[in-house]
PDB file of C-alpha atoms and ligand atoms in Angstrom:
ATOM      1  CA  UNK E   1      10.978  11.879   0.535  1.00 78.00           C
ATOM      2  CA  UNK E   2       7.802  10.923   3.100  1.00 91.00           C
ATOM      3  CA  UNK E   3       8.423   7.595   4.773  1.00 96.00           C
ATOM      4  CA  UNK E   4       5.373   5.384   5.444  1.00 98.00           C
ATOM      5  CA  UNK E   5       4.738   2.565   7.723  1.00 98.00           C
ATOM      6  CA  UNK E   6       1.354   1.343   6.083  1.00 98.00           C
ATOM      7  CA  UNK E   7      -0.367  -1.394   7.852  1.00 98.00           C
ATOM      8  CA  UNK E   8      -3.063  -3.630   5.912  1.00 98.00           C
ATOM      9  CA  UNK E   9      -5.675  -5.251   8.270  1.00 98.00           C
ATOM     10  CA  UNK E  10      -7.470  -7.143   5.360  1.00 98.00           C
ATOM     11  CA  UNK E  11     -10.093  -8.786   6.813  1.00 98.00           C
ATOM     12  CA  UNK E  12      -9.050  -9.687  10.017  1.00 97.00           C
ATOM     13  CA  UNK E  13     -10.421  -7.399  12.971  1.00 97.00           C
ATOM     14  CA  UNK E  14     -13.373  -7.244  15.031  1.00 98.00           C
ATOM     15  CA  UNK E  15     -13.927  -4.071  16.749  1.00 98.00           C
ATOM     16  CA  UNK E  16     -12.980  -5.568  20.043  1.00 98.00           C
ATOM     17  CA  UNK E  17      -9.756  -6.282  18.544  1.00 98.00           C
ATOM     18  CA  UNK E  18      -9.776  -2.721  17.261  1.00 98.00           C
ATOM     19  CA  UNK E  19     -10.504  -0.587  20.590  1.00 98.00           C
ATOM     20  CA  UNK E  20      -7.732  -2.733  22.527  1.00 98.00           C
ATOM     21  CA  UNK E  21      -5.695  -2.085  19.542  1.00 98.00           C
ATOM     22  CA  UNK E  22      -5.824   1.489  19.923  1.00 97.00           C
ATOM     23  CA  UNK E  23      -6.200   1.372  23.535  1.00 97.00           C
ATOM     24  CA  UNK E  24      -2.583   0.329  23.619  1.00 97.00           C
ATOM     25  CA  UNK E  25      -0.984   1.872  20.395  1.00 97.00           C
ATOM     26  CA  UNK E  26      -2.112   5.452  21.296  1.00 96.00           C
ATOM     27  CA  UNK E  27      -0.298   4.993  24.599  1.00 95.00           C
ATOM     28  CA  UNK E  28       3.015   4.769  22.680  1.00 96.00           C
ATOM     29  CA  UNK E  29       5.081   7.697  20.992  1.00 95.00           C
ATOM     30  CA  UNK E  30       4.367   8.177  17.363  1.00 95.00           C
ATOM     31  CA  UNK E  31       6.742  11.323  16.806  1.00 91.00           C
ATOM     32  CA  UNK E  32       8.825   9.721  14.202  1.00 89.00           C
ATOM     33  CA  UNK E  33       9.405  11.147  10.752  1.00 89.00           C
ATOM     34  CA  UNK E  34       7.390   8.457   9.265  1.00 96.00           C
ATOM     35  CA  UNK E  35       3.736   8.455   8.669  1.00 97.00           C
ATOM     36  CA  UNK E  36       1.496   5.449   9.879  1.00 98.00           C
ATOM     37  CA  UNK E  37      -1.662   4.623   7.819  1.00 98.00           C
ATOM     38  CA  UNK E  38      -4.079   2.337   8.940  1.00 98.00           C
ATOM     39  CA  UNK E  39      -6.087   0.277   6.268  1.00 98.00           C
ATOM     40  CA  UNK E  40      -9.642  -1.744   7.753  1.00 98.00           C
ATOM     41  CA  UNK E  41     -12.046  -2.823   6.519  1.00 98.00           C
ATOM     42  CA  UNK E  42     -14.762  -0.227   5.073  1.00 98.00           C
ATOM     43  CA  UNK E  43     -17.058  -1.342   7.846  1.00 98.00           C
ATOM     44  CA  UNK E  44     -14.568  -0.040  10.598  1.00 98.00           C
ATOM     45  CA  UNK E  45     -13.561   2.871   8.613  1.00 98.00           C
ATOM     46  CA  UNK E  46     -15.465   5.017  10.228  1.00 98.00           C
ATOM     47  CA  UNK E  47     -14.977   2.894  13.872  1.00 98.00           C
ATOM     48  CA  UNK E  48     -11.333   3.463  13.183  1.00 98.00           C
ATOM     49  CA  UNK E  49     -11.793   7.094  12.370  1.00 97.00           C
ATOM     50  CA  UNK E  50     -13.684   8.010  15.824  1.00 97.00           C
ATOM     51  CA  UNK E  51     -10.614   6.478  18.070  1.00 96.00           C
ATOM     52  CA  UNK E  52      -7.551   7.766  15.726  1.00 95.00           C
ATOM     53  CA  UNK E  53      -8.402  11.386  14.694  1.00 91.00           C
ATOM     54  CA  UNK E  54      -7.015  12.640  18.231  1.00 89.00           C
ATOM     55  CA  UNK E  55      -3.706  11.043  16.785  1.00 92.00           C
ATOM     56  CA  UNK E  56      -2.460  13.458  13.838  1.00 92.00           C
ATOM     57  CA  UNK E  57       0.239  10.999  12.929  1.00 94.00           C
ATOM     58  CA  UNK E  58      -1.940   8.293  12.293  1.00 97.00           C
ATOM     59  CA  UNK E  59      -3.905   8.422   8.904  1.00 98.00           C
ATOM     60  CA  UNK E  60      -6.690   6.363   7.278  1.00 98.00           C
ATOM     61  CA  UNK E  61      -6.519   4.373   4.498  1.00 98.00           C
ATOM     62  CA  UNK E  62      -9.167   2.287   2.347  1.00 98.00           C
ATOM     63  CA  UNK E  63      -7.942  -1.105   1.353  1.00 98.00           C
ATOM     64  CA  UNK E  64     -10.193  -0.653  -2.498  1.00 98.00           C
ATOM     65  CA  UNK E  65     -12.277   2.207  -4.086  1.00 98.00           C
ATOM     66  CA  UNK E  66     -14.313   1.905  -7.117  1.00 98.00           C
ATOM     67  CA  UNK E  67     -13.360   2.871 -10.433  1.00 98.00           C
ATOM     68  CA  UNK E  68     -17.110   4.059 -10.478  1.00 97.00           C
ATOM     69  CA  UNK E  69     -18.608   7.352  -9.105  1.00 95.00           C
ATOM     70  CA  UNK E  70     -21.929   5.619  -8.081  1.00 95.00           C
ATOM     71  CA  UNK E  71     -24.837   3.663  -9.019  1.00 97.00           C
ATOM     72  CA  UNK E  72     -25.721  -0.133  -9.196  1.00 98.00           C
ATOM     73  CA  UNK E  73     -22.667  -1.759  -7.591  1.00 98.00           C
ATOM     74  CA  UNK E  74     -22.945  -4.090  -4.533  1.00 97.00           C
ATOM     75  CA  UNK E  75     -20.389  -4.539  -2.230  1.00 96.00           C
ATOM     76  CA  UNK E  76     -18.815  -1.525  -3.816  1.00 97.00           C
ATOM     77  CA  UNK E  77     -17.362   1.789  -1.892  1.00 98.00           C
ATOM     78  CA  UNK E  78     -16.975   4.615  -3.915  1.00 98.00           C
ATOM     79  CA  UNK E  79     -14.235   7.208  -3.578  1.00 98.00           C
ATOM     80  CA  UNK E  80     -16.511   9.818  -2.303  1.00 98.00           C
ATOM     81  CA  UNK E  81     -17.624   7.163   0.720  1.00 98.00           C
ATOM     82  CA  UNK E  82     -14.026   6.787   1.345  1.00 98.00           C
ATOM     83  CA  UNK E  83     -13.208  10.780   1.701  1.00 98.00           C
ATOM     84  CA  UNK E  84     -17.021  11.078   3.647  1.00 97.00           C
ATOM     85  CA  UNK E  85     -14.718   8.609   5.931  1.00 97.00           C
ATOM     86  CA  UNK E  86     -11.756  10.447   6.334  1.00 97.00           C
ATOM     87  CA  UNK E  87      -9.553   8.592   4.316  1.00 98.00           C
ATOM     88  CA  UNK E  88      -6.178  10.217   2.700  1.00 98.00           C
ATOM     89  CA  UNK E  89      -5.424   6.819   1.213  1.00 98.00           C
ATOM     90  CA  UNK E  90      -6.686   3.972  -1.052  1.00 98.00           C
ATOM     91  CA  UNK E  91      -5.138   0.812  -1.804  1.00 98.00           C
ATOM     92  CA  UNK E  92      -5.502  -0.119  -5.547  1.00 98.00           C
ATOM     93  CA  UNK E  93      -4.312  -3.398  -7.191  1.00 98.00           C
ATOM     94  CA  UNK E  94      -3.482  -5.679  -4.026  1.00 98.00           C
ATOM     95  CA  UNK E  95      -2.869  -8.854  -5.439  1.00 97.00           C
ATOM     96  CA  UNK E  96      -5.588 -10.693  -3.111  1.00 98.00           C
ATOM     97  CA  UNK E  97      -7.784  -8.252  -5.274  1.00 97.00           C
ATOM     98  CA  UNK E  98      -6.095  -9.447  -8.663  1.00 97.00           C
ATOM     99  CA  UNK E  99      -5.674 -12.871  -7.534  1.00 96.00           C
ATOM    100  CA  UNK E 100      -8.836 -13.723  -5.291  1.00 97.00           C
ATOM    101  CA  UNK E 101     -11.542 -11.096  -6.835  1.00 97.00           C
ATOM    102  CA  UNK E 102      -9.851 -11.324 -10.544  1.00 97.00           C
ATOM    103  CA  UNK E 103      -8.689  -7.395 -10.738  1.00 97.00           C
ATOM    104  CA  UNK E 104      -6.969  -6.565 -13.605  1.00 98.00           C
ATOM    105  CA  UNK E 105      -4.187  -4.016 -14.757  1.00 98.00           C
ATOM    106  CA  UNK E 106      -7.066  -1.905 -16.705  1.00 97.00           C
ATOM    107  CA  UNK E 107      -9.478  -2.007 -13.550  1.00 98.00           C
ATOM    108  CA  UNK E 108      -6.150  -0.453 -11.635  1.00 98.00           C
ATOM    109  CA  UNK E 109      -6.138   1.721 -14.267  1.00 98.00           C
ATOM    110  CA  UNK E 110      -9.347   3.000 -13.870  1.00 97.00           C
ATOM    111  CA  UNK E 111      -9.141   3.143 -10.149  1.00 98.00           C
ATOM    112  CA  UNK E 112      -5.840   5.440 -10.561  1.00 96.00           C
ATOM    113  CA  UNK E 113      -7.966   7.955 -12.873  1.00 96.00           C
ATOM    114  CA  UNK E 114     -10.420   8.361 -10.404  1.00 96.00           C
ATOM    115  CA  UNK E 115      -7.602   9.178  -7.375  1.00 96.00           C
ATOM    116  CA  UNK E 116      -5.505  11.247  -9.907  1.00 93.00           C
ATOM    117  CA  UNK E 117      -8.604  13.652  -9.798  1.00 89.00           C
ATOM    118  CA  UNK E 118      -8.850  13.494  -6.092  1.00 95.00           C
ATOM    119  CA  UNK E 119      -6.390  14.097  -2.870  1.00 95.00           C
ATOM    120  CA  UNK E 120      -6.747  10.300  -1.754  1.00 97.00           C
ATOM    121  CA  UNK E 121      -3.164   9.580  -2.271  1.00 97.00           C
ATOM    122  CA  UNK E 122      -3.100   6.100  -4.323  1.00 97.00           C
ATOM    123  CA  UNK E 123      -1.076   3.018  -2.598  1.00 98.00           C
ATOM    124  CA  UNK E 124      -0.634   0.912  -5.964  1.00 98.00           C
ATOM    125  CA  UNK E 125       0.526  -2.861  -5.549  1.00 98.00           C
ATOM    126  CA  UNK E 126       2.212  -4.621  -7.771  1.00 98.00           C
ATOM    127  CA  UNK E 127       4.356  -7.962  -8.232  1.00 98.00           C
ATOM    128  CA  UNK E 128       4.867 -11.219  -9.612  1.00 98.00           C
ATOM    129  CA  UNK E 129       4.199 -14.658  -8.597  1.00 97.00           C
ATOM    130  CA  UNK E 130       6.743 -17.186  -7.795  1.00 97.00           C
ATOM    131  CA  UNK E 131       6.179 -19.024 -11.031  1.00 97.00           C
ATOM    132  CA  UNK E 132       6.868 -15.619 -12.856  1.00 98.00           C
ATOM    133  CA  UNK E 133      10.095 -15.367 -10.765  1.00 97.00           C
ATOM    134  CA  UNK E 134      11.074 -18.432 -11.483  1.00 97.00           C
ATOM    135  CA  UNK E 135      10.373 -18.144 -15.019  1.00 98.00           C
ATOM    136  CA  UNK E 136      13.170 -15.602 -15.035  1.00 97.00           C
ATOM    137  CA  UNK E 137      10.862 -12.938 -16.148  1.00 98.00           C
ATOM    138  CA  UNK E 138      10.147 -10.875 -13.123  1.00 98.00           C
ATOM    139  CA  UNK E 139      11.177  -7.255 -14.719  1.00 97.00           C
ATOM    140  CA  UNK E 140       8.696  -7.704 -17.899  1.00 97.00           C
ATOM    141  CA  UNK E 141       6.565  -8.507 -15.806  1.00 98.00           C
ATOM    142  CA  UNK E 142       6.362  -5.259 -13.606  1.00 97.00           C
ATOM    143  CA  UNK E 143       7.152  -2.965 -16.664  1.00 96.00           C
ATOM    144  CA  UNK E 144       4.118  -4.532 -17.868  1.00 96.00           C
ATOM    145  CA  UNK E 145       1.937  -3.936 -15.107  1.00 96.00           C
ATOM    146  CA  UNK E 146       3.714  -0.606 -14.888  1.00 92.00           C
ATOM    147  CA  UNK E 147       2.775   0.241 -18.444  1.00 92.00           C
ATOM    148  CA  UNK E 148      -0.696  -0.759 -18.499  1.00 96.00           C
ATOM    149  CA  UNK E 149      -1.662   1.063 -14.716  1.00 96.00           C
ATOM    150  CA  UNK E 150      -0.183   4.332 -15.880  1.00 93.00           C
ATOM    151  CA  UNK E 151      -1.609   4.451 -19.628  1.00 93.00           C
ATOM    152  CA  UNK E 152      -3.641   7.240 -20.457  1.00 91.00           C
ATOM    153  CA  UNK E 153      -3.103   9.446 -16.862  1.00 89.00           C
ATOM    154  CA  UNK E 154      -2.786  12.943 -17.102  1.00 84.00           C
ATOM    155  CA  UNK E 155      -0.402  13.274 -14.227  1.00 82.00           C
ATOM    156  CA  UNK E 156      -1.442  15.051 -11.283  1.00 77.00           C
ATOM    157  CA  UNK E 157       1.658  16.727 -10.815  1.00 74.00           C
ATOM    158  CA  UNK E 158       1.373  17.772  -7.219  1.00 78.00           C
ATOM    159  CA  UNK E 159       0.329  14.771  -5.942  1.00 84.00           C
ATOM    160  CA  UNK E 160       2.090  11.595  -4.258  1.00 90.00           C
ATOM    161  CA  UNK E 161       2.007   8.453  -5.379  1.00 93.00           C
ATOM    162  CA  UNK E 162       2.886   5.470  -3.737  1.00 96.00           C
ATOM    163  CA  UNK E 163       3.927   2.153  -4.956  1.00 97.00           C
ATOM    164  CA  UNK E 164       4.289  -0.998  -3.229  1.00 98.00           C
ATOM    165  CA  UNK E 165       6.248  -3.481  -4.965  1.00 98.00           C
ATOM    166  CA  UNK E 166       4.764  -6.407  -3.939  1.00 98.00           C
ATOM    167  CA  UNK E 167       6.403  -9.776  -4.585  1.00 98.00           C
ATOM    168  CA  UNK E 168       3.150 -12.167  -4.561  1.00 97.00           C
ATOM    169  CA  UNK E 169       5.119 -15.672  -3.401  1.00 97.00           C
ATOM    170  CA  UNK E 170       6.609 -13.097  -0.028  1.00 98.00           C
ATOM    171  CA  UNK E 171       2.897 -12.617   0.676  1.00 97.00           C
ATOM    172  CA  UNK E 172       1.694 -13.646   4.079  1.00 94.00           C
ATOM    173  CA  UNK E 173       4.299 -16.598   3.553  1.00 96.00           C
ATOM    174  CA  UNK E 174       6.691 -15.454   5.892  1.00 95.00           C
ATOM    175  CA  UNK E 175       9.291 -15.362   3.141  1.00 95.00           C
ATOM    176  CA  UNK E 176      10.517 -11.634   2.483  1.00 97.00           C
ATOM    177  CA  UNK E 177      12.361 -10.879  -0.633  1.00 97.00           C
ATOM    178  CA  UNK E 178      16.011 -10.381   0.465  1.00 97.00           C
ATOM    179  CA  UNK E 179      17.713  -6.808   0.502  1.00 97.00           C
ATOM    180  CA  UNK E 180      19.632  -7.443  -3.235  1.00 97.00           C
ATOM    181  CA  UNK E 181      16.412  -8.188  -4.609  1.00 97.00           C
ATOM    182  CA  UNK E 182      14.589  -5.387  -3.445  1.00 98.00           C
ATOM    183  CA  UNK E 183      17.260  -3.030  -3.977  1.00 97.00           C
ATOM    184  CA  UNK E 184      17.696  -3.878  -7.764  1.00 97.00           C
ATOM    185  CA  UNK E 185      13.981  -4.474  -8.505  1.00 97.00           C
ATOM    186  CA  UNK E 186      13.851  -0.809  -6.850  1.00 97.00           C
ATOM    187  CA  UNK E 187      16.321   0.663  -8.724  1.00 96.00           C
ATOM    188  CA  UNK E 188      14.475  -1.067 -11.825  1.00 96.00           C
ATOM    189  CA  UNK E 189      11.376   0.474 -11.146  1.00 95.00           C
ATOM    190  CA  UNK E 190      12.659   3.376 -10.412  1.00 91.00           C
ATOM    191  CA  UNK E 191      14.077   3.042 -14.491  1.00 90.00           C
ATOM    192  CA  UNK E 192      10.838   3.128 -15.509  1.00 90.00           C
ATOM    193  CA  UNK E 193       9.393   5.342 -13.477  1.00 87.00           C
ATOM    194  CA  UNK E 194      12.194   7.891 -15.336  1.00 83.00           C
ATOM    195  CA  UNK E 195      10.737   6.439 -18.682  1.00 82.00           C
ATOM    196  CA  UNK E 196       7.161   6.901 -18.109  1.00 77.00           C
ATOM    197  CA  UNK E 197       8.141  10.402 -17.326  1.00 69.00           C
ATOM    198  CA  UNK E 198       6.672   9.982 -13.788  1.00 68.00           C
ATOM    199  CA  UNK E 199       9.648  11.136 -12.430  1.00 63.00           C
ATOM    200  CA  UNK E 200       7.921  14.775 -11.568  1.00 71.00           C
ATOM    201  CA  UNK E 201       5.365  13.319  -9.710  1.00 78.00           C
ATOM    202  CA  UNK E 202       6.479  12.834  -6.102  1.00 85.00           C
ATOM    203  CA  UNK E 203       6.922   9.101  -6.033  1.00 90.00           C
ATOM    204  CA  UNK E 204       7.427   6.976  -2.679  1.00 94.00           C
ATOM    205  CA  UNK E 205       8.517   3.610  -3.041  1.00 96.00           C
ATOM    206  CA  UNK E 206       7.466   0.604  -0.773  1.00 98.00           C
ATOM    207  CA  UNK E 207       8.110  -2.873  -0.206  1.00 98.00           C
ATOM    208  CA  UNK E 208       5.759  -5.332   1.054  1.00 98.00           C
ATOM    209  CA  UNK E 209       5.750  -9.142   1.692  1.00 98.00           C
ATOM    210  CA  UNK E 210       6.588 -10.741   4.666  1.00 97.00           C
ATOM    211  CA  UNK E 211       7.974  -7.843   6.786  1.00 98.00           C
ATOM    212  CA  UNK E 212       8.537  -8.337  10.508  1.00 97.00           C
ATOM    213  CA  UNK E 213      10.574  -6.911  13.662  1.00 97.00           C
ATOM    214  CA  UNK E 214      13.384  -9.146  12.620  1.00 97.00           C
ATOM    215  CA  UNK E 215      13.606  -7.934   9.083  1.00 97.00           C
ATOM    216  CA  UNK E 216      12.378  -4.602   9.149  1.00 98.00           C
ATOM    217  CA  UNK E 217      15.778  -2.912  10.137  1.00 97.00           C
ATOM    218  CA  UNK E 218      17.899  -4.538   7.292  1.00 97.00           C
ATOM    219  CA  UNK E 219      15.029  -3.820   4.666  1.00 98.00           C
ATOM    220  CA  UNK E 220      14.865   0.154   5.517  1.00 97.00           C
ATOM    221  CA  UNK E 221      18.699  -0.074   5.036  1.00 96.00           C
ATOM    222  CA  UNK E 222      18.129  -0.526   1.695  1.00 96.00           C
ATOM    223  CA  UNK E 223      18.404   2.572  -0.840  1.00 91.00           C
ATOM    224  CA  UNK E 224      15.105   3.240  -2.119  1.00 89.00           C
ATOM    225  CA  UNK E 225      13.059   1.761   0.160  1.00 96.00           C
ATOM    226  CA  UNK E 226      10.550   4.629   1.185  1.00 96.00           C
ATOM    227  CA  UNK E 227       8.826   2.338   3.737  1.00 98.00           C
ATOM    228  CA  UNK E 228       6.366  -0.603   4.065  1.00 98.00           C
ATOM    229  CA  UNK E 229       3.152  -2.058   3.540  1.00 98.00           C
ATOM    230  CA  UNK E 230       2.413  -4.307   5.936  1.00 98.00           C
ATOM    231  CA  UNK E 231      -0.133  -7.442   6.348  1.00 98.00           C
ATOM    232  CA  UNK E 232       0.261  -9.942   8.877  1.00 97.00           C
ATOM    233  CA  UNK E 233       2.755  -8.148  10.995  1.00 98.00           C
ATOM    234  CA  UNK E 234       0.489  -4.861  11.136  1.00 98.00           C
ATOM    235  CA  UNK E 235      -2.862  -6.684  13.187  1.00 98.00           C
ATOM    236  CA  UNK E 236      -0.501  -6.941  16.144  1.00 98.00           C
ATOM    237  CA  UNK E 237      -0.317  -3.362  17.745  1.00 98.00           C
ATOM    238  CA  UNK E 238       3.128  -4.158  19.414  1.00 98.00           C
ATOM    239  CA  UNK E 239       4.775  -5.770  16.736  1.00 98.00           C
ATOM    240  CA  UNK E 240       3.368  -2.832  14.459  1.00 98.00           C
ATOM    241  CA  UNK E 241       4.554  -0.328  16.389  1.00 98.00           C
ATOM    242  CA  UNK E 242       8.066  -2.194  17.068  1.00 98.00           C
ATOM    243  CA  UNK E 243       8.604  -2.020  13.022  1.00 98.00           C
ATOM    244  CA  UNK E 244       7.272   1.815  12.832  1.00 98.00           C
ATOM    245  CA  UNK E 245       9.869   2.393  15.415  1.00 96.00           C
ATOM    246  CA  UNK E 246      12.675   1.178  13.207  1.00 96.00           C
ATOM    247  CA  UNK E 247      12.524   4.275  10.881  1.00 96.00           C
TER     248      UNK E 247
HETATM  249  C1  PEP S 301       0.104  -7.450   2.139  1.00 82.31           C
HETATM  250  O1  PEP S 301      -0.910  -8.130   2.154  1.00 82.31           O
HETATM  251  O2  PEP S 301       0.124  -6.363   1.515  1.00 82.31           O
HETATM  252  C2  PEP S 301       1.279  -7.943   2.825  1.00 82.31           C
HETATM  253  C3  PEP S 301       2.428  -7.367   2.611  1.00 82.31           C
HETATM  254  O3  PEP S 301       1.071  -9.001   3.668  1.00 82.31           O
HETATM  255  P1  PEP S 301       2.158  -9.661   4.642  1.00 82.31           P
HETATM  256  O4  PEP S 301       2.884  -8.560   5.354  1.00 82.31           O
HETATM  257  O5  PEP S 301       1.369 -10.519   5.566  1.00 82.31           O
HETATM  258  O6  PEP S 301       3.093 -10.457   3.776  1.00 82.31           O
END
């Protein structure tokens, strides 16, 4: 199974921040077995592009694509834009999208049509908020979201897919979910991946929320964790690379 250290920037660098970022991560040895993707904004893809492509273990990533092809849609970035830009990778369903921008499951769906037909390998987010959790109801909630991302795909067989599970309250809160949790909501959705007869598909299974140098180690311990999608923790090219170098 691929291992992926996947690093979210959101929206927080300049491209200052980004050549002394890369100034000082491409000094360091990225010959592990696990592949780094690096998410900007879709104004730096390209910046990001230009001073990574010497790097073949570093990949590109777009942090949304459109469930359209083209046309009247401002603010939009369509998934041809994001291949002109070299991306391998889209993000679809991060829950600042759901949350901030009002995503829902059937946009995701759409989204995950339009990368099943393409070879930009889908990152999909999911994950429930604290009052779900504490509601006790955390599982229907993801077989939910699982059910209504996946309906009506005609499986791309050769491809990867990945999935971040996501738990919203461990986002950016400095709060990770701890190892039992992730292990057994893993091993759930890995039920229902089985069900949904995804289980030909290769699937790679992340966790994100909250990871950091101190946690990382303990986390990748866990069966089933595949690797990590990374906000806060990812903007810092040391600490990045510090939690890369854990796999
Ligand atoms: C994220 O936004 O996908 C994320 C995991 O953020 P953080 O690492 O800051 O919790």
């Amino acid at each position: 199974m691929s291992k992926y250290c996947i690093a979210n920037w959101k929206m927080y660098m300049s491209k200052k921040n980004i050549d002394s970022y890369f100034e000082n991560f491409l000094s360091k040895d990225l010959n592990n077995n696990c592949n780094i993707v690096i998410c900007p904004s879709s104004i730096h893809l390209d910046y990001v592009n230009k001073l990574s492509e010497s790097n073949k273990s570093i990949s590109l990533g777009s942090q949304n694509v459109s469930e359209y092809e083209n046309g009247a849609y401002t603010g939009e970035n369509s998934l041809q834009m994001i291949k002109e830009s070299n991306c391998d990778f889209a993000i679809i369903g991060h829950s600042e999208r759901r949350q901030i921008f009002h995503e829902s499951d059937i946009d995701v769906n759409n989204k995950l049509k339009v990368l099943n037909n393409s070879n930009v390998t889908p990152i999909i987010c999911i994950g429930e908020t604290l009052e779900e959790r504490e509601s006790g109801i955390t599982r229907e909630v993801l077989k939910n979201q699982f059910k209504r991302i996946f309906n009506d795909i005609n499986f791309n067989l050769s491809k990867e897919f990945i999935i971040a599970y996501e738990p919203i309250w461990a986002i950016g809160t400095g709060k990770s979910a701890d190892t039992e949790t992730i292990y057994s909501i893993h091993k759930f959705l890995k039920n229902i991946i089985n069900e949904i007869n995804l289980n030909n598909c290769n699937i790679c299974l992340l966790y994100g929320g909250s990871v950091n140098e101190e946690n990382a180690s303990e986390i990748l311990a866990v069966d089933e964790v595949d690797g990590f999608l990374i906000g806060s923790a990812s903007i810092d090219a040391d600490v990045f690379y510090n939690i890369y170098n854990k796999f």
